Every structure is written in structure tokens, then in C-alpha cells.
Amino acid sequence: NPSYIEGKSMRGWPIKLGTDTLEFDGYQGGHMIEAVSVTAEEAALRGNMTLATDLALKAAAAFHDGFLTSDKDRTKLNADQVLVYVHPDASSGRKNRYKGLHTDYECIKWPQATNRALTVASAGIGLLRAFGAIGWIDGSANTNLWNLDDADGNSLSRSAYVLALEDFVTKSFDFHQVQKSTERTGNSALDMYPGSDNTKWFYWRYRDVQGNCNLGSSDRPEDQGHMQHVLKWGGQIRALGKDYYSNADYFGFEAKHIRRQMVSVRNRIVDSTQSNVEDRITCDLDGETDPATKSCSN
């Protein structure tokens, strides 16, 4: 369907975000594409290739139009394949349409929050898993069922699409590395890790603040409610490597990184009831701000 925001025909699942206008949002779209992709993989594993390929191609079409496309008015990825609201080199019409609808959004060309970017990466991982279950990653099966065009009707080859998707997932590891710093336990009064001091853990930034934007501080740590998407991505990218590339380390995220994720959660989340992250109280299981809820009241 035509999209008012992009000004072009797009495929996917548009939604309304505080307005009466349908748009293709990167974060929400990532959730939906992942859900469709997971269903496609399960259908393939159960032998229903008709359903699997139908769902996988629909998800692939949406992922291409919203992210992988080279069309700067459509894509929500910048040159580093990091999620933004609008590509820095998009047309003035695209930028003005977005700003006109979301007047409170500043610096729309800069990276979105860490959890949002990795949610889109999870969608890409889910789509690769669906491709793997069907036989499309290496072309070992069902290549005759691949039939996909871009939004302008140009044919997209299976092999080129797979390579582009693999590159995007690999770039998500690079993004993760930029968004975190590796710290050692026992160096702060806030550290609550019950194990040995000097154990490595990750300190994630909520977002990468660039330029003269009113986006808060680059030092704001990722809070509990948003961290779930970072942790989820870590397990997913290793499982993708293990299940479909015969190497859990294939995309760069290694067992040591999972270990540091676990230490991070114990160090600043599970064992701490006093860690405040701006207006978010991490002792609450859902990142809520009500001090009377759950463990915050203890």
C-alpha cells in the first residue's frame, strides 16, 4: 500500500503511532517481521513448504522495502546499516513529511535507541532462520519457490538477498560493540555481582547521541525494560550461527559475550534494588517508575 510518510509504495504492516496516519515504523515493523519469520521457519520444519515460503516471501518483501533497499526514501538504515528514523540523504519531501507528522522527534537522521536497532536485527535473524529451514541460504532446496521483486517491480535474486541479509546481521554485531563498553566488577559501589571482582561485564548505552540533539546523555545506561531486547539478540545471533551455519561464533558474538551478558544482569539488575537509571527504576521487572511495585517496594 502507498505510505504517506515515505511517499512511495511499501509492503509490510503499517501502524498508527499517536496519529491517524498509517506508517511503516522500524521498531514495530521489526517485531512483526520477526513474528512472521518465526512462523515461516516452524512451517518449514514441519514440512509445510507452501505456507513457509508464502510467509517468508511476505516477510522478505517487508524487510527489503523498509531496510535493505537502496532507496533512501524507503530505507530506515543509514550507511552503516544502523536503524534511524529517516536516512540522512533522503529527499526533503521524505524528511518534511516525517517531521510534519512527528513534530516532537528531533535529529531523525541519528541512530535510534539500542533496543530498537537490535529488535530489527532480531527480525533479520528470524528471516535468515526461515530461509535456512526452507533451503534458501545455501540454495540446497526449494529455490524454484523463490519469487520476489522489489517495491518497484524489479526482480530480486535469492543469492543477493541472502548476502545482503547476512551482511546486515553481521553489522548488528558491530553496532552492539559500539553501544557497549566492557567493564570489570568491583570498581563501583553500584556493582552487585556476587562472584569474583575483576570479572568482565557489559555496560550498554541506551542510545548513541550525536550532533546537537536534545536526546539526553550518551552515558545513560540501558535500563531493564529495554535490555531484554539486547539479551534476546545475543542468544538469537549465536543460535542462528549454530543451527544454520554450523558455527555459533559465525556472526562474531562468542560464548564469552554471552557470559558477560549474564554477569551484567547479576551485577546491575538482579542483585541490585537501588540502581536508578534516570527516571527508570531497574528493580522493577518491567522498567516501570512506580516505587511501590514489585521488588522496588522492598
Coordinates of N, CA and C in Angstrom, one line a residue, residues 32-172:
M32 N 7.0 -7.3 14.0 CA 6.0 -8.0 13.1 C 6.7 -8.9 12.1
I33 N 7.8 -8.4 11.5 CA 8.6 -9.2 10.6 C 9.2 -10.5 11.3
E34 N 9.7 -10.3 12.5 CA 10.2 -11.4 13.2 C 9.1 -12.5 13.5
A35 N 7.9 -12.0 13.9 CA 6.9 -12.9 14.2 C 6.5 -13.8 13.0
V36 N 6.4 -13.1 11.8 CA 6.0 -13.8 10.6 C 7.2 -14.8 10.2
S37 N 8.4 -14.3 10.4 CA 9.5 -15.2 10.0 C 9.6 -16.4 10.9
V38 N 9.4 -16.3 12.2 CA 9.4 -17.4 13.1 C 8.4 -18.4 12.7
T39 N 7.2 -17.9 12.3 CA 6.1 -18.8 11.9 C 6.5 -19.5 10.6
A40 N 7.2 -18.8 9.7 CA 7.6 -19.4 8.4 C 8.6 -20.5 8.7
E41 N 9.6 -20.3 9.6 CA 10.5 -21.4 10.0 C 9.8 -22.6 10.5
E42 N 8.9 -22.4 11.4 CA 8.2 -23.5 12.0 C 7.4 -24.3 11.0
A43 N 6.8 -23.6 10.1 CA 6.1 -24.3 9.0 C 7.0 -25.1 8.1
A44 N 8.2 -24.6 7.8 CA 9.1 -25.3 7.0 C 9.6 -26.6 7.7
L45 N 9.9 -26.4 9.0 CA 10.4 -27.5 9.8 C 9.4 -28.6 9.9
R46 N 8.1 -28.3 9.8 CA 7.0 -29.3 9.8 C 6.6 -29.7 8.5
G47 N 7.3 -29.3 7.4 CA 7.1 -29.8 6.1 C 6.1 -29.1 5.3
N48 N 5.5 -28.0 5.8 CA 4.5 -27.2 5.1 C 5.2 -26.1 4.3
M49 N 5.8 -26.5 3.1 CA 6.6 -25.5 2.4 C 5.7 -24.5 1.7
T50 N 4.5 -24.8 1.4 CA 3.6 -23.8 0.8 C 3.4 -22.6 1.7
L51 N 3.1 -22.9 3.0 CA 2.9 -21.9 4.0 C 4.2 -21.2 4.3
A52 N 5.3 -22.0 4.5 CA 6.6 -21.4 4.8 C 7.1 -20.4 3.8
T53 N 7.0 -20.8 2.5 CA 7.5 -19.9 1.5 C 6.6 -18.6 1.4
D54 N 5.3 -18.8 1.5 CA 4.4 -17.7 1.4 C 4.7 -16.6 2.5
L55 N 4.9 -17.1 3.7 CA 5.2 -16.2 4.8 C 6.6 -15.6 4.7
A56 N 7.5 -16.4 4.4 CA 8.9 -16.0 4.3 C 9.0 -14.9 3.2
L57 N 8.4 -15.0 2.1 CA 8.4 -14.0 1.0 C 7.7 -12.7 1.4
K58 N 6.7 -12.9 2.1 CA 6.0 -11.6 2.6 C 6.9 -10.9 3.6
A59 N 7.5 -11.6 4.5 CA 8.5 -11.0 5.5 C 9.7 -10.4 4.7
A60 N 10.2 -11.1 3.7 CA 11.3 -10.7 3.0 C 11.0 -9.4 2.2
A61 N 9.8 -9.3 1.7 CA 9.4 -8.1 0.9 C 9.3 -6.9 1.9
A62 N 8.7 -7.1 3.1 CA 8.6 -6.0 4.0 C 10.0 -5.6 4.5
F63 N 10.9 -6.6 4.7 CA 12.3 -6.3 5.2 C 13.1 -5.5 4.2
H64 N 12.9 -5.9 2.9 CA 13.6 -5.2 1.8 C 13.1 -3.8 1.7
D65 N 11.8 -3.6 1.7 CA 11.3 -2.2 1.5 C 11.6 -1.3 2.6
G66 N 11.6 -1.8 3.8 CA 11.8 -1.0 5.0 C 13.3 -0.8 5.4
F67 N 14.2 -1.8 4.9 CA 15.5 -1.7 5.5 C 16.6 -2.0 4.4
L68 N 16.5 -3.1 3.7 CA 17.6 -3.5 2.8 C 17.7 -2.7 1.5
T69 N 16.6 -2.1 1.1 CA 16.5 -1.3 -0.1 C 17.6 -0.2 -0.2
S70 N 18.1 0.1 -1.4 CA 19.0 1.2 -1.5 C 18.3 2.5 -1.7
D71 N 17.0 2.5 -1.8 CA 16.1 3.7 -1.9 C 16.2 4.4 -0.6
K72 N 16.8 5.6 -0.6 CA 16.9 6.4 0.7 C 15.6 6.9 1.2
D73 N 14.6 7.0 0.4 CA 13.3 7.5 0.9 C 12.5 6.3 1.6
R74 N 12.9 5.1 1.3 CA 12.2 4.0 1.9 C 13.0 3.4 3.1
T75 N 14.3 3.2 2.9 CA 15.1 2.6 4.0 C 15.1 3.3 5.3
K76 N 15.2 2.6 6.4 CA 15.3 3.2 7.7 C 16.7 2.8 8.3
L77 N 17.6 2.4 7.4 CA 19.0 2.1 7.8 C 19.9 3.2 7.2
N78 N 20.9 3.6 8.0 CA 21.9 4.5 7.5 C 23.0 3.8 6.7
A79 N 24.1 4.4 6.3 CA 25.1 3.8 5.6 C 25.8 2.7 6.3
D80 N 25.8 2.7 7.7 CA 26.4 1.7 8.5 C 25.4 0.6 8.8
Q81 N 24.2 0.6 8.2 CA 23.1 -0.3 8.4 C 22.6 -0.3 9.9
V82 N 22.6 0.9 10.5 CA 22.1 1.1 11.8 C 20.7 1.8 11.7
L83 N 19.8 1.4 12.5 CA 18.4 1.9 12.4 C 18.3 3.4 12.7
V84 N 17.7 4.2 11.8 CA 17.4 5.6 12.0 C 16.0 5.8 11.7
Y85 N 15.5 7.0 11.9 CA 14.1 7.3 11.6 C 14.0 7.6 10.1
V86 N 14.9 8.4 9.6 CA 15.0 8.8 8.2 C 16.4 8.8 7.7
H87 N 16.7 8.2 6.5 CA 18.1 8.2 6.0 C 18.6 9.6 5.9
P88 N 19.9 9.9 6.3 CA 20.4 11.2 6.2 C 20.3 11.9 4.8
D89 N 20.4 11.0 3.8 CA 20.4 11.5 2.4 C 19.0 11.4 1.7
A90 N 18.0 11.2 2.5 CA 16.6 11.1 2.0 C 16.2 12.4 1.4
S91 N 15.2 12.4 0.5 CA 14.7 13.6 -0.1 C 14.1 14.6 0.9
S92 N 14.1 15.8 0.6 CA 13.5 16.8 1.5 C 12.0 16.5 1.8
G93 N 11.3 16.0 0.7 CA 9.9 15.6 0.9 C 9.7 14.6 1.9
R94 N 10.6 13.5 1.9 CA 10.5 12.5 2.9 C 10.8 13.0 4.3
K95 N 11.8 13.8 4.5 CA 12.1 14.4 5.8 C 11.0 15.3 6.3
N96 N 10.5 16.1 5.4 CA 9.4 17.1 5.8 C 8.1 16.3 6.2
R97 N 7.8 15.3 5.5 CA 6.6 14.5 5.8 C 6.7 13.9 7.2
Y98 N 7.9 13.3 7.4 CA 8.1 12.7 8.7 C 8.1 13.8 9.9
K99 N 8.8 14.8 9.7 CA 8.8 15.9 10.7 C 7.4 16.5 10.9
G100 N 6.7 16.6 9.8 CA 5.3 17.2 9.9 C 4.4 16.3 10.8
L101 N 4.6 15.0 10.7 CA 3.7 14.1 11.5 C 4.2 14.0 12.9
H102 N 5.6 13.9 13.1 CA 6.2 13.7 14.4 C 6.9 15.0 14.8
T103 N 6.2 16.0 15.2 CA 6.9 17.3 15.4 C 7.8 17.3 16.7
D104 N 7.6 16.3 17.5 CA 8.4 16.2 18.7 C 9.7 15.4 18.5
Y105 N 9.9 14.8 17.3 CA 11.1 14.0 17.1 C 12.2 14.9 16.6
E106 N 13.3 14.8 17.3 CA 14.5 15.6 16.9 C 15.6 14.7 16.3
C107 N 16.3 15.3 15.4 CA 17.5 14.6 14.9 C 17.2 13.3 14.3
I108 N 16.3 13.2 13.3 CA 15.7 12.0 12.8 C 16.7 11.2 12.0
K109 N 17.9 11.8 11.7 CA 18.9 11.0 10.9 C 19.8 10.2 11.8
W110 N 19.8 10.5 13.1 CA 20.8 9.8 14.0 C 20.2 8.4 14.5
P111 N 21.1 7.5 14.9 CA 20.7 6.2 15.3 C 19.6 6.2 16.4
Q112 N 18.7 5.3 16.2 CA 17.7 5.1 17.2 C 18.3 4.3 18.4
A113 N 17.4 4.1 19.5 CA 17.9 3.5 20.7 C 18.4 2.1 20.4
T114 N 19.3 1.7 21.3 CA 20.0 0.4 21.2 C 19.0 -0.8 21.0
N115 N 18.0 -0.8 21.9 CA 17.0 -1.9 21.8 C 16.2 -1.9 20.5
R116 N 15.9 -0.7 20.0 CA 15.2 -0.7 18.7 C 16.0 -1.2 17.6
A117 N 17.3 -0.8 17.5 CA 18.1 -1.3 16.4 C 18.3 -2.8 16.5
L118 N 18.5 -3.3 17.7 CA 18.7 -4.8 17.8 C 17.4 -5.6 17.7
T119 N 16.3 -4.9 17.8 CA 15.0 -5.6 17.5 C 14.8 -5.8 16.0
V120 N 15.3 -4.8 15.2 CA 15.3 -5.0 13.8 C 16.3 -6.1 13.4
A121 N 17.4 -6.1 14.1 CA 18.4 -7.2 13.9 C 17.8 -8.6 14.2
S122 N 17.0 -8.7 15.2 CA 16.3 -9.9 15.6 C 15.4 -10.3 14.4
A123 N 14.7 -9.4 13.8 CA 13.9 -9.7 12.7 C 14.7 -10.2 11.5
G124 N 15.9 -9.7 11.3 CA 16.7 -10.2 10.2 C 17.2 -11.6 10.5
I125 N 17.5 -11.8 11.8 CA 17.9 -13.2 12.2 C 16.8 -14.2 12.0
G126 N 15.6 -13.8 12.4 CA 14.4 -14.6 12.2 C 14.2 -15.0 10.7
L127 N 14.4 -14.0 9.9 CA 14.2 -14.2 8.4 C 15.3 -15.1 7.9
L128 N 16.5 -15.0 8.3 CA 17.5 -15.9 7.9 C 17.2 -17.3 8.4
R129 N 16.7 -17.5 9.6 CA 16.3 -18.8 10.1 C 15.2 -19.4 9.2
A130 N 14.3 -18.6 8.8 CA 13.2 -19.1 7.9 C 13.8 -19.5 6.5
F131 N 14.8 -18.7 6.0 CA 15.4 -19.1 4.8 C 16.2 -20.4 4.9
G132 N 16.9 -20.6 6.1 CA 17.6 -21.8 6.3 C 16.8 -23.0 6.4
A133 N 15.6 -22.9 7.0 CA 14.7 -24.0 7.1 C 14.1 -24.4 5.8
I134 N 13.9 -23.4 4.9 CA 13.4 -23.7 3.6 C 14.4 -24.3 2.6
G135 N 15.7 -23.8 2.9 CA 16.8 -24.3 2.0 C 17.3 -23.1 1.1
W136 N 17.0 -21.9 1.5 CA 17.3 -20.8 0.7 C 18.7 -20.1 1.0
I137 N 19.2 -20.4 2.2 CA 20.5 -19.8 2.5 C 21.6 -20.3 1.5
D138 N 21.7 -21.6 1.4 CA 22.7 -22.2 0.5 C 22.2 -22.6 -0.8
G139 N 20.9 -22.5 -1.0 CA 20.3 -22.9 -2.3 C 20.2 -24.4 -2.4
S140 N 20.1 -25.1 -1.2 CA 20.1 -26.5 -1.3 C 18.7 -27.1 -1.6
A141 N 17.7 -26.3 -1.4 CA 16.3 -26.9 -1.7 C 15.4 -25.7 -2.0
N142 N 14.3 -26.0 -2.7 CA 13.2 -25.1 -2.9 C 13.5 -23.8 -3.5
T143 N 14.6 -23.7 -4.3 CA 15.0 -22.5 -4.9 C 13.9 -22.1 -6.0
N144 N 13.2 -23.1 -6.5 CA 12.2 -22.8 -7.5 C 11.0 -22.1 -6.9
L145 N 10.9 -22.0 -5.6 CA 9.8 -21.4 -4.9 C 10.1 -19.9 -4.6
W146 N 11.4 -19.5 -4.9 CA 11.8 -18.1 -4.6 C 11.2 -17.2 -5.8
N147 N 10.4 -16.3 -5.4 CA 9.9 -15.4 -6.4 C 9.6 -14.0 -5.7
L148 N 10.6 -13.1 -5.8 CA 10.5 -11.8 -5.1 C 10.9 -10.7 -5.9
D149 N 10.1 -9.6 -6.0 CA 10.5 -8.4 -6.6 C 10.7 -7.3 -5.5
D150 N 11.3 -6.2 -5.9 CA 11.3 -5.1 -5.0 C 10.0 -4.3 -5.2
A151 N 9.9 -3.2 -4.4 CA 8.6 -2.5 -4.5 C 8.3 -1.8 -5.8
D152 N 9.3 -1.7 -6.7 CA 9.1 -1.1 -8.0 C 9.0 -2.2 -9.1
G153 N 9.0 -3.4 -8.7 CA 8.8 -4.5 -9.7 C 10.0 -5.1 -10.2
N154 N 11.2 -4.7 -9.7 CA 12.4 -5.3 -10.2 C 12.7 -6.6 -9.5
S155 N 13.1 -7.6 -10.2 CA 13.4 -8.9 -9.6 C 14.6 -8.9 -8.7
L156 N 14.4 -9.6 -7.5 CA 15.5 -9.7 -6.5 C 15.9 -11.2 -6.5
S157 N 17.2 -11.4 -6.7 CA 17.8 -12.7 -6.7 C 17.9 -13.3 -5.3
R158 N 17.7 -14.5 -5.2 CA 17.8 -15.2 -3.8 C 19.2 -15.0 -3.2
S159 N 20.2 -15.3 -4.0 CA 21.6 -15.3 -3.5 C 22.0 -13.9 -3.1
A160 N 21.6 -12.8 -3.9 CA 22.0 -11.5 -3.5 C 21.2 -11.0 -2.2
Y161 N 20.0 -11.5 -2.1 CA 19.2 -11.1 -1.0 C 19.8 -11.7 0.3
V162 N 20.2 -13.0 0.2 CA 20.8 -13.7 1.4 C 22.0 -13.0 1.8
L163 N 22.9 -12.7 0.8 CA 24.1 -12.0 1.1 C 23.9 -10.6 1.8
A164 N 22.9 -9.9 1.3 CA 22.6 -8.6 1.9 C 22.1 -8.8 3.4
L165 N 21.3 -9.8 3.6 CA 20.7 -10.0 4.9 C 21.8 -10.5 5.9
E166 N 22.7 -11.4 5.4 CA 23.8 -11.8 6.2 C 24.7 -10.6 6.6
D167 N 24.9 -9.7 5.7 CA 25.7 -8.6 6.0 C 25.1 -7.7 7.0
F168 N 23.8 -7.5 6.9 CA 23.0 -6.7 7.9 C 23.1 -7.3 9.3
V169 N 23.0 -8.6 9.4 CA 23.1 -9.3 10.7 C 24.5 -9.2 11.3
T170 N 25.5 -9.3 10.4 CA 26.9 -9.1 10.9 C 27.1 -7.7 11.4
K171 N 26.5 -6.7 10.7 CA 26.7 -5.3 11.1 C 26.0 -5.1 12.4
S172 N 25.0 -5.9 12.8 CA 24.3 -5.7 14.1 C 25.3 -6.0 15.2

